[in-house]
Short mmCIF file of N, CA and C in Angstrom, two decimals:
data_model
loop_
_atom_site.label_atom_id
_atom_site.label_comp_id
_atom_site.label_asym_id
_atom_site.label_seq_id
_atom_site.Cartn_x
_atom_site.Cartn_y
_atom_site.Cartn_z
N MET B 1 53.11 -11.01 -221.68
CA MET B 1 52.19 -12.13 -221.80
C MET B 1 51.68 -12.66 -220.78
N THR B 2 50.07 -12.88 -220.74
CA THR B 2 49.39 -13.37 -219.59
C THR B 2 49.35 -14.85 -219.70
N SER B 3 49.37 -15.49 -218.55
CA SER B 3 49.12 -16.90 -218.46
C SER B 3 47.84 -17.22 -218.60
N SER B 4 47.55 -18.56 -219.28
CA SER B 4 46.07 -18.95 -219.47
C SER B 4 45.49 -18.99 -218.23
N PRO B 5 44.16 -19.05 -218.09
CA PRO B 5 43.25 -19.31 -216.69
C PRO B 5 43.53 -20.75 -216.15
N THR B 6 43.55 -20.91 -214.89
CA THR B 6 43.74 -22.32 -214.25
C THR B 6 42.20 -22.99 -214.82
N PRO B 7 42.05 -24.23 -214.60
CA PRO B 7 41.05 -25.06 -214.68
C PRO B 7 39.86 -24.37 -213.84
N GLY B 8 40.15 -24.16 -212.62
CA GLY B 8 38.99 -23.53 -211.68
C GLY B 8 38.74 -21.99 -212.09
N LEU B 9 39.61 -21.32 -212.68
CA LEU B 9 39.05 -19.95 -213.22
C LEU B 9 38.54 -20.04 -214.58
N SER B 10 38.67 -21.15 -215.27
CA SER B 10 38.00 -21.31 -216.62
C SER B 10 36.75 -21.67 -216.12
N ARG B 11 36.27 -22.54 -215.25
CA ARG B 11 34.97 -22.91 -214.82
C ARG B 11 34.18 -21.61 -214.49
N LEU B 12 35.01 -21.01 -213.51
CA LEU B 12 34.13 -19.66 -213.08
C LEU B 12 33.92 -18.67 -214.19
N ASN B 13 34.69 -18.79 -215.29
CA ASN B 13 34.48 -17.66 -216.45
C ASN B 13 33.24 -18.27 -217.30
N THR B 14 33.31 -19.50 -217.39
CA THR B 14 32.37 -20.07 -218.21
C THR B 14 30.88 -20.59 -217.51
N ALA B 15 30.76 -20.63 -216.39
CA ALA B 15 29.69 -21.08 -215.72
C ALA B 15 28.47 -20.04 -216.11
N GLU B 16 27.26 -20.65 -215.96
CA GLU B 16 26.24 -19.75 -216.08
C GLU B 16 26.36 -18.62 -214.95
N ASP B 17 25.47 -17.61 -215.07
CA ASP B 17 25.70 -16.48 -214.22
C ASP B 17 25.13 -17.13 -212.75
N SER B 18 23.91 -17.84 -212.69
CA SER B 18 23.29 -18.43 -211.63
C SER B 18 24.40 -19.26 -210.98
N GLU B 19 25.03 -20.23 -211.51
CA GLU B 19 26.09 -21.05 -210.84
C GLU B 19 27.45 -20.18 -210.42
N ALA B 20 27.70 -19.28 -211.28
CA ALA B 20 28.81 -18.36 -210.83
C ALA B 20 28.55 -17.88 -209.60
N ARG B 21 27.17 -17.21 -209.50
CA ARG B 21 27.02 -16.34 -208.32
C ARG B 21 26.89 -17.32 -207.08
N ALA B 22 26.25 -18.52 -207.29
CA ALA B 22 26.41 -19.37 -206.32
C ALA B 22 27.85 -19.59 -205.58
N VAL B 23 28.51 -19.93 -206.41
CA VAL B 23 30.04 -20.09 -206.02
C VAL B 23 30.59 -18.93 -205.41
N LEU B 24 30.46 -17.84 -206.10
CA LEU B 24 30.96 -16.67 -205.47
C LEU B 24 30.31 -16.42 -203.94
N ARG B 25 29.06 -16.50 -203.95
CA ARG B 25 28.59 -16.29 -202.44
C ARG B 25 29.08 -17.30 -201.39
N LYS B 26 29.81 -18.13 -201.66
CA LYS B 26 30.41 -19.08 -200.73
C LYS B 26 31.80 -18.47 -200.54
N VAL B 27 32.03 -17.39 -201.41
CA VAL B 27 33.42 -16.74 -201.11
C VAL B 27 32.96 -15.72 -200.07
N CYS B 28 31.93 -14.74 -200.42
CA CYS B 28 31.71 -13.60 -199.84
C CYS B 28 30.10 -13.39 -199.75
N THR B 29 29.38 -13.41 -198.83
CA THR B 29 27.97 -13.37 -199.01
C THR B 29 27.39 -11.90 -198.98
N SER B 30 28.20 -10.90 -199.46
CA SER B 30 27.46 -9.60 -199.87
C SER B 30 27.24 -9.66 -201.35
N SER B 31 25.92 -9.48 -201.61
CA SER B 31 25.46 -9.48 -202.89
C SER B 31 25.95 -8.53 -203.76
N SER B 32 26.32 -7.19 -203.35
CA SER B 32 27.17 -6.29 -204.15
C SER B 32 28.26 -6.80 -204.45
N TRP B 33 29.10 -7.40 -203.63
CA TRP B 33 30.58 -7.80 -203.90
C TRP B 33 30.31 -8.84 -204.89
N THR B 34 29.43 -9.76 -204.66
CA THR B 34 29.14 -10.93 -205.68
C THR B 34 28.93 -10.38 -207.14
N SER B 35 27.91 -9.35 -207.14
CA SER B 35 27.62 -8.83 -208.45
C SER B 35 28.81 -8.19 -209.16
N GLU B 36 29.69 -7.47 -208.43
CA GLU B 36 30.64 -6.62 -208.88
C GLU B 36 31.67 -7.71 -209.53
N VAL B 37 32.15 -8.79 -208.54
CA VAL B 37 33.10 -9.87 -209.30
C VAL B 37 32.53 -10.58 -210.48
N LEU B 38 31.31 -10.95 -210.36
CA LEU B 38 30.45 -11.41 -211.44
C LEU B 38 30.43 -10.68 -212.82
N ALA B 39 30.38 -9.29 -212.62
CA ALA B 39 30.23 -8.68 -213.67
C ALA B 39 31.66 -8.35 -214.63
N ARG B 40 32.62 -8.58 -213.81
CA ARG B 40 33.93 -8.47 -214.40
C ARG B 40 34.62 -9.67 -215.24
N ARG B 41 33.79 -10.91 -215.21
CA ARG B 41 34.03 -11.92 -215.99
C ARG B 41 34.28 -11.61 -217.53
N PRO B 42 35.10 -12.20 -218.22
CA PRO B 42 35.88 -13.55 -217.89
C PRO B 42 37.24 -12.87 -217.25
N TYR B 43 37.89 -13.60 -216.48
CA TYR B 43 39.34 -13.31 -215.99
C TYR B 43 40.44 -13.94 -216.70
N GLU B 44 41.42 -13.23 -216.97
CA GLU B 44 42.67 -13.65 -217.60
C GLU B 44 43.41 -14.70 -216.82
N ASP B 45 43.47 -14.14 -215.64
CA ASP B 45 44.33 -15.02 -214.63
C ASP B 45 43.94 -14.52 -213.28
N LEU B 46 44.62 -15.29 -212.22
CA LEU B 46 44.40 -15.03 -210.78
C LEU B 46 44.41 -13.70 -210.33
N ASP B 47 45.59 -12.95 -210.87
CA ASP B 47 45.73 -11.64 -210.38
C ASP B 47 44.59 -10.76 -210.92
N ALA B 48 43.85 -10.83 -212.01
CA ALA B 48 42.74 -10.12 -212.53
C ALA B 48 41.59 -10.47 -211.46
N LEU B 49 41.36 -11.62 -211.05
CA LEU B 49 40.30 -12.04 -210.16
C LEU B 49 40.46 -11.22 -208.85
N LEU B 50 41.83 -11.35 -208.54
CA LEU B 50 42.22 -10.85 -207.07
C LEU B 50 42.03 -9.25 -207.04
N SER B 51 42.29 -8.56 -208.19
CA SER B 51 42.14 -7.21 -208.33
C SER B 51 40.56 -6.92 -208.31
N ALA B 52 39.65 -7.60 -209.01
CA ALA B 52 38.44 -7.41 -208.85
C ALA B 52 37.87 -7.52 -207.48
N ASN B 53 38.26 -8.50 -206.65
CA ASN B 53 38.11 -8.76 -205.27
C ASN B 53 38.29 -7.29 -204.52
N ASP B 54 39.57 -6.63 -204.92
CA ASP B 54 39.93 -5.60 -204.12
C ASP B 54 39.05 -4.50 -204.43
N ALA B 55 38.77 -4.28 -205.76
CA ALA B 55 37.73 -3.18 -206.22
C ALA B 55 36.51 -3.31 -205.53
N ALA B 56 35.96 -4.57 -205.63
CA ALA B 56 34.64 -4.81 -205.00
C ALA B 56 34.63 -4.47 -203.53
N MET B 57 35.70 -4.79 -202.78
CA MET B 57 35.75 -4.54 -201.39
C MET B 57 35.73 -3.20 -201.21
N ALA B 58 36.62 -2.45 -201.81
CA ALA B 58 36.78 -0.99 -201.62
C ALA B 58 35.26 -0.29 -201.84
N GLY B 59 34.43 -0.68 -202.77
CA GLY B 59 33.14 -0.14 -202.90
C GLY B 59 32.16 -0.72 -201.91
N LEU B 60 32.28 -1.51 -201.04
CA LEU B 60 31.23 -2.08 -200.18
C LEU B 60 30.72 -0.87 -199.17
N THR B 61 29.35 -0.81 -199.13
CA THR B 61 29.04 0.10 -198.26
C THR B 61 28.74 -0.38 -196.74
N ALA B 62 28.30 0.27 -195.80
CA ALA B 62 28.32 -0.36 -194.43
C ALA B 62 27.35 -1.33 -194.63
N ASP B 63 26.21 -1.21 -195.26
CA ASP B 63 25.23 -2.40 -195.17
C ASP B 63 25.93 -3.52 -195.91
N ASP B 64 26.52 -3.28 -196.95
CA ASP B 64 27.29 -4.40 -197.65
C ASP B 64 28.15 -5.19 -196.97
N LEU B 65 29.06 -4.45 -196.06
CA LEU B 65 29.93 -5.17 -195.04
C LEU B 65 29.15 -5.89 -194.15
N ASP B 66 27.91 -5.27 -193.56
CA ASP B 66 27.13 -6.30 -192.62
C ASP B 66 26.69 -7.40 -193.21
N GLU B 67 26.30 -7.34 -194.35
CA GLU B 67 25.79 -8.57 -195.05
C GLU B 67 27.00 -9.52 -195.31
N ALA B 68 28.20 -9.15 -195.48
CA ALA B 68 29.34 -10.07 -195.67
C ALA B 68 29.61 -10.58 -194.32
N MET B 69 29.70 -9.82 -193.19
CA MET B 69 29.97 -10.40 -191.98
C MET B 69 28.96 -11.29 -191.54
N ALA B 70 27.80 -11.19 -191.79
CA ALA B 70 26.80 -12.30 -191.51
C ALA B 70 26.96 -13.66 -192.00
N GLY B 71 27.99 -13.71 -192.92
CA GLY B 71 28.14 -15.01 -193.47
C GLY B 71 29.43 -15.66 -192.78
N HIS B 72 29.82 -14.97 -191.74
CA HIS B 72 30.80 -15.53 -191.01
C HIS B 72 30.77 -15.83 -189.63
N PRO B 73 30.97 -17.24 -189.16
CA PRO B 73 30.58 -17.59 -187.80
C PRO B 73 31.64 -16.85 -186.68
N PRO B 74 31.45 -16.79 -185.64
CA PRO B 74 32.39 -16.26 -184.65
C PRO B 74 33.67 -17.11 -184.43
N ILE B 75 34.80 -16.70 -184.20
CA ILE B 75 35.87 -17.45 -184.17
C ILE B 75 35.68 -18.25 -182.99
N GLY B 76 36.32 -19.49 -183.39
CA GLY B 76 36.13 -20.55 -182.32
C GLY B 76 34.80 -21.64 -182.40
N ARG B 77 34.00 -21.05 -183.43
CA ARG B 77 32.71 -21.86 -183.63
C ARG B 77 32.57 -21.62 -185.10
N PRO B 78 33.47 -22.61 -185.87
CA PRO B 78 33.31 -22.70 -187.32
C PRO B 78 31.85 -23.27 -187.61
N GLU B 79 31.37 -22.94 -188.93
CA GLU B 79 30.09 -23.37 -189.35
C GLU B 79 30.18 -24.81 -189.62
N PRO B 80 29.23 -25.59 -188.87
CA PRO B 80 29.32 -27.07 -189.09
C PRO B 80 29.06 -27.37 -190.50
N GLY B 81 29.94 -28.33 -190.98
CA GLY B 81 29.80 -28.90 -192.31
C GLY B 81 30.32 -27.94 -193.42
N ASP B 82 30.90 -26.90 -193.09
CA ASP B 82 31.62 -26.11 -193.89
C ASP B 82 33.09 -26.11 -193.80
N PRO B 83 33.70 -26.95 -194.91
CA PRO B 83 34.99 -27.02 -194.70
C PRO B 83 35.97 -25.83 -194.84
N ALA B 84 35.51 -24.86 -195.26
CA ALA B 84 36.29 -23.74 -195.57
C ALA B 84 36.20 -23.01 -194.21
N SER B 85 35.27 -22.93 -193.32
CA SER B 85 35.13 -22.36 -192.33
C SER B 85 35.95 -22.98 -191.09
N THR B 86 36.04 -24.35 -191.21
CA THR B 86 36.89 -25.26 -190.26
C THR B 86 38.20 -25.02 -190.69
N ARG B 87 38.60 -25.12 -191.85
CA ARG B 87 40.01 -24.90 -192.48
C ARG B 87 40.52 -23.67 -191.86
N GLU B 88 39.65 -22.55 -191.95
CA GLU B 88 40.17 -21.25 -191.79
C GLU B 88 40.47 -20.96 -190.22
N GLN B 89 39.53 -21.74 -189.46
CA GLN B 89 39.50 -21.51 -188.02
C GLN B 89 40.44 -22.72 -187.27
N ARG B 90 41.29 -23.33 -188.10
CA ARG B 90 41.90 -24.31 -187.52
C ARG B 90 42.81 -24.08 -186.23
N GLY B 91 43.27 -22.93 -186.39
CA GLY B 91 44.11 -22.54 -185.05
C GLY B 91 43.31 -22.51 -183.58
N MET B 92 42.01 -22.62 -183.73
CA MET B 92 41.28 -22.80 -182.42
C MET B 92 41.07 -24.21 -182.13
N ALA B 93 41.11 -24.94 -183.02
CA ALA B 93 40.52 -26.36 -182.77
C ALA B 93 41.29 -27.01 -181.60
N ASP B 94 42.31 -26.97 -181.55
CA ASP B 94 43.29 -27.63 -180.39
C ASP B 94 43.65 -26.57 -179.26
N ALA B 95 42.89 -25.49 -179.09
CA ALA B 95 43.24 -24.65 -178.07
C ALA B 95 42.76 -25.15 -176.62
N PRO B 96 43.31 -24.89 -175.57
CA PRO B 96 42.83 -25.35 -174.21
C PRO B 96 41.40 -24.93 -174.04
N GLU B 97 40.64 -25.52 -173.35
CA GLU B 97 39.43 -25.19 -172.89
C GLU B 97 39.18 -23.84 -172.38
N ASP B 98 40.12 -23.41 -171.62
CA ASP B 98 39.93 -22.10 -171.06
C ASP B 98 40.39 -21.12 -171.91
N LEU B 99 41.07 -21.27 -172.92
CA LEU B 99 41.22 -20.16 -173.99
C LEU B 99 39.87 -20.09 -174.95
N LYS B 100 39.30 -21.42 -175.15
CA LYS B 100 38.07 -21.26 -176.04
C LYS B 100 36.99 -20.53 -175.24
N THR B 101 36.97 -20.80 -173.92
CA THR B 101 35.94 -20.11 -173.00
C THR B 101 36.25 -18.54 -173.06
N GLU B 102 37.41 -18.16 -173.07
CA GLU B 102 37.77 -16.73 -172.85
C GLU B 102 37.49 -16.27 -174.32
N MET B 103 37.75 -16.87 -175.51
CA MET B 103 37.41 -16.30 -176.68
C MET B 103 35.85 -16.09 -177.06
N ARG B 104 35.13 -17.11 -176.38
CA ARG B 104 33.62 -16.92 -176.45
C ARG B 104 33.21 -15.68 -175.70
N GLU B 105 33.89 -15.52 -174.48
CA GLU B 105 33.49 -14.23 -173.73
C GLU B 105 33.81 -13.09 -174.69
N LEU B 106 35.12 -13.09 -175.28
CA LEU B 106 35.53 -11.96 -175.90
C LEU B 106 34.75 -11.76 -177.10
N ASN B 107 34.32 -12.68 -177.92
CA ASN B 107 33.61 -12.53 -179.05
C ASN B 107 32.24 -11.82 -178.69
N LEU B 108 31.72 -12.36 -177.55
CA LEU B 108 30.41 -11.66 -177.01
C LEU B 108 30.58 -10.05 -176.79
N ALA B 109 31.59 -9.85 -176.05
CA ALA B 109 31.91 -8.53 -175.76
C ALA B 109 32.26 -7.78 -177.08
N TYR B 110 32.85 -8.15 -177.93
CA TYR B 110 33.03 -7.40 -179.35
C TYR B 110 31.87 -7.31 -179.86
N GLN B 111 30.85 -8.41 -180.16
CA GLN B 111 29.72 -8.26 -180.78
C GLN B 111 28.89 -7.16 -180.23
N GLN B 112 28.77 -7.07 -178.66
CA GLN B 112 27.92 -6.17 -178.21
C GLN B 112 28.57 -4.62 -178.34
N ARG B 113 29.76 -4.52 -178.43
CA ARG B 113 30.32 -3.21 -178.73
C ARG B 113 30.22 -2.93 -180.24
N PHE B 114 30.48 -3.63 -181.18
CA PHE B 114 30.59 -3.23 -182.50
C PHE B 114 29.02 -3.61 -183.26
N GLY B 115 28.37 -4.63 -182.72
CA GLY B 115 27.13 -5.10 -183.41
C GLY B 115 27.25 -6.18 -184.56
N HIS B 116 28.54 -6.72 -184.58
CA HIS B 116 28.79 -7.75 -185.64
C HIS B 116 29.84 -8.62 -185.10
N VAL B 117 30.01 -9.96 -185.69
CA VAL B 117 31.04 -10.91 -185.28
C VAL B 117 32.46 -10.25 -185.36
N PHE B 118 33.54 -10.70 -184.76
CA PHE B 118 34.89 -10.37 -184.77
C PHE B 118 35.27 -11.18 -185.97
N LEU B 119 35.61 -10.22 -186.95
CA LEU B 119 36.41 -10.82 -188.11
C LEU B 119 37.85 -10.72 -188.18
N ILE B 120 38.51 -11.87 -188.42
CA ILE B 120 39.91 -11.61 -188.71
C ILE B 120 40.27 -12.86 -189.67
N CYS B 121 41.22 -12.74 -190.51
CA CYS B 121 41.69 -13.62 -191.32
C CYS B 121 42.58 -14.59 -190.49
N ALA B 122 41.85 -15.74 -190.22
CA ALA B 122 42.48 -16.65 -189.22
C ALA B 122 43.41 -17.55 -189.64
N SER B 123 43.50 -17.74 -191.05
CA SER B 123 44.34 -18.82 -191.74
C SER B 123 45.65 -18.55 -191.23
N GLY B 124 46.40 -19.59 -190.75
CA GLY B 124 47.55 -19.59 -190.16
C GLY B 124 47.75 -19.13 -188.79
N LEU B 125 46.88 -18.55 -188.10
CA LEU B 125 46.91 -18.09 -186.82
C LEU B 125 46.64 -19.04 -185.73
N GLY B 126 47.43 -19.07 -184.83
CA GLY B 126 47.20 -19.74 -183.67
C GLY B 126 46.20 -19.05 -182.57
N ALA B 127 45.39 -19.92 -181.65
CA ALA B 127 44.48 -19.45 -180.79
C ALA B 127 44.94 -18.27 -179.89
N GLU B 128 46.11 -18.05 -179.63
CA GLU B 128 46.73 -17.00 -178.61
C GLU B 128 46.84 -15.73 -179.69
N GLN B 129 47.13 -15.99 -180.82
CA GLN B 129 47.38 -14.89 -181.81
C GLN B 129 45.93 -14.36 -181.88
N MET B 130 44.85 -15.07 -182.18
CA MET B 130 43.58 -14.52 -182.31
C MET B 130 42.96 -13.76 -181.02
N ARG B 131 43.35 -14.36 -179.81
CA ARG B 131 42.90 -13.86 -178.62
C ARG B 131 43.62 -12.38 -178.61
N GLU B 132 44.82 -12.32 -178.84
CA GLU B 132 45.56 -11.12 -178.71
C GLU B 132 44.99 -10.18 -179.86
N ALA B 133 44.68 -10.52 -180.66
CA ALA B 133 43.96 -9.51 -182.00
C ALA B 133 42.66 -9.01 -181.32
N ILE B 134 41.77 -9.82 -180.82
CA ILE B 134 40.47 -9.35 -180.40
C ILE B 134 40.70 -8.43 -179.07
N ARG B 135 41.63 -8.95 -178.42
CA ARG B 135 42.00 -8.01 -177.17
C ARG B 135 42.39 -6.51 -177.62
N HIS B 136 43.23 -6.55 -178.64
CA HIS B 136 43.73 -5.09 -179.25
C HIS B 136 42.67 -4.54 -179.74
N ARG B 137 41.74 -5.24 -180.72
CA ARG B 137 40.84 -4.35 -181.54
C ARG B 137 39.59 -4.14 -180.80
N ILE B 138 39.34 -4.60 -179.62
CA ILE B 138 38.03 -4.29 -178.81
C ILE B 138 37.91 -2.89 -178.40
N ASP B 139 39.02 -2.10 -178.34
CA ASP B 139 39.09 -0.67 -177.84
C ASP B 139 38.98 0.08 -179.04
N ASN B 140 38.99 -0.33 -180.23
CA ASN B 140 39.03 0.52 -181.45
C ASN B 140 37.90 1.33 -181.49
N ALA B 141 37.82 2.46 -182.29
CA ALA B 141 36.82 3.35 -182.43
C ALA B 141 35.76 2.64 -183.51
N PRO B 142 34.65 2.78 -183.71
CA PRO B 142 33.75 1.99 -184.51
C PRO B 142 34.25 2.04 -186.04
N ALA B 143 34.47 3.46 -186.30
CA ALA B 143 34.74 3.46 -187.71
C ALA B 143 36.17 2.86 -188.00
N GLN B 144 37.14 2.99 -187.24
CA GLN B 144 38.54 2.44 -187.39
C GLN B 144 38.29 0.83 -187.54
N GLU B 145 37.47 0.43 -186.50
CA GLU B 145 37.17 -1.22 -186.65
C GLU B 145 36.55 -1.67 -188.00
N ARG B 146 35.56 -0.78 -188.56
CA ARG B 146 35.05 -1.29 -189.65
C ARG B 146 35.91 -1.33 -190.79
N GLU B 147 36.79 -0.47 -190.88
CA GLU B 147 37.80 -0.55 -191.97
C GLU B 147 38.73 -1.44 -191.55
N ILE B 148 39.20 -2.03 -190.57
CA ILE B 148 40.14 -3.00 -190.28
C ILE B 148 39.20 -4.52 -190.65
N VAL B 149 37.93 -4.37 -190.36
CA VAL B 149 37.02 -5.67 -190.96
C VAL B 149 37.00 -5.61 -192.36
N ARG B 150 36.92 -4.50 -192.99
CA ARG B 150 37.04 -4.50 -194.36
C ARG B 150 38.31 -5.10 -195.06
N THR B 151 39.23 -4.80 -194.50
CA THR B 151 40.67 -5.32 -194.77
C THR B 151 40.84 -6.86 -194.57
N GLN B 152 40.17 -7.24 -193.38
CA GLN B 152 40.33 -8.71 -193.14
C GLN B 152 39.47 -9.39 -193.98
N LEU B 153 38.19 -8.81 -194.29
CA LEU B 153 37.35 -9.56 -195.24
C LEU B 153 37.85 -9.65 -196.63
N GLY B 154 38.71 -8.65 -197.01
CA GLY B 154 39.39 -8.72 -198.28
C GLY B 154 40.41 -9.89 -198.15
N LEU B 155 40.99 -9.92 -197.23
CA LEU B 155 41.92 -10.95 -197.20
C LEU B 155 41.50 -12.44 -197.35
N ILE B 156 40.43 -12.65 -196.43
CA ILE B 156 39.75 -13.86 -196.36
C ILE B 156 39.08 -14.14 -197.94
N ASN B 157 38.68 -13.38 -198.61
CA ASN B 157 38.14 -13.44 -199.97
C ASN B 157 39.28 -13.82 -200.88
N ARG B 158 40.50 -13.28 -200.73
CA ARG B 158 41.57 -13.39 -201.53
C ARG B 158 42.02 -14.84 -201.26
N ILE B 159 42.18 -15.52 -200.00
CA ILE B 159 42.48 -16.80 -199.89
C ILE B 159 41.48 -17.75 -200.38
N ARG B 160 40.27 -17.50 -200.20
CA ARG B 160 39.23 -18.22 -200.92
C ARG B 160 39.11 -18.25 -202.40
N LEU B 161 39.31 -17.28 -202.94
CA LEU B 161 39.35 -17.16 -204.46
C LEU B 161 40.57 -17.72 -205.03
N THR B 162 41.73 -17.70 -204.36
CA THR B 162 42.87 -18.41 -204.76
C THR B 162 42.52 -19.85 -204.79
N ARG B 163 41.99 -20.47 -203.84
CA ARG B 163 41.75 -21.89 -203.77
C ARG B 163 40.60 -22.07 -204.76
N LEU B 164 39.72 -21.33 -205.01
CA LEU B 164 38.70 -21.50 -205.95
C LEU B 164 39.43 -21.57 -207.48
N ALA B 165 40.16 -20.73 -207.70
CA ALA B 165 40.90 -20.64 -208.93
C ALA B 165 41.85 -21.78 -209.13
N GLU B 166 42.56 -22.14 -208.06
CA GLU B 166 43.55 -23.19 -208.19
C GLU B 166 42.83 -24.59 -208.07
N GLU B 167 41.88 -24.97 -207.32
CA GLU B 167 41.38 -26.09 -207.27
C GLU B 167 40.30 -26.48 -207.97
N GLY B 168 39.47 -25.11 -208.37
CA GLY B 168 38.22 -25.30 -209.12
C GLY B 168 37.04 -25.83 -208.38
N GLY B 169 37.11 -26.18 -207.13
CA GLY B 169 36.00 -26.61 -206.23
C GLY B 169 35.36 -25.27 -205.54
N THR B 170 34.76 -25.55 -204.44
CA THR B 170 34.21 -24.46 -203.67
C THR B 170 35.35 -23.68 -203.05
N ALA B 171 35.02 -22.47 -202.66
CA ALA B 171 36.19 -21.76 -202.01
C ALA B 171 36.28 -22.30 -200.55
#
């Protein structure tokens, strides 16, 4: 027996397509991902929604991933006025200035190497952990890094979808 949908999930299930699309685009800016998750409504429970995320993530093309990554600011520079971005990057907020400077430099080097922002599921990570992750990943082969990004983006989406389903507000 499945549990009934949470209030947030019920709102997502019953919202007009345009409203639901706008809410889902705050989770992930990939049009393909949004369309795939939207098409699978209604969701019985959070597990079903998270499974839809996983399936949609697996199907993203390189262009879809680029579109999704374009919606994420660099680590250490959360999107002004975006509570999700600020919350997710909380670990950099109190970092010493020299560490913030180093992260800006590493972000730039990463972006020059791979052509996109360094993407990591930063929730719960401290500044030093994020620095070590970018240092470790900057030497990856581009194809390997693209799959790591896909995984990290899927984790970020799962956190945002859970918040959406539980709280019913924006992701």
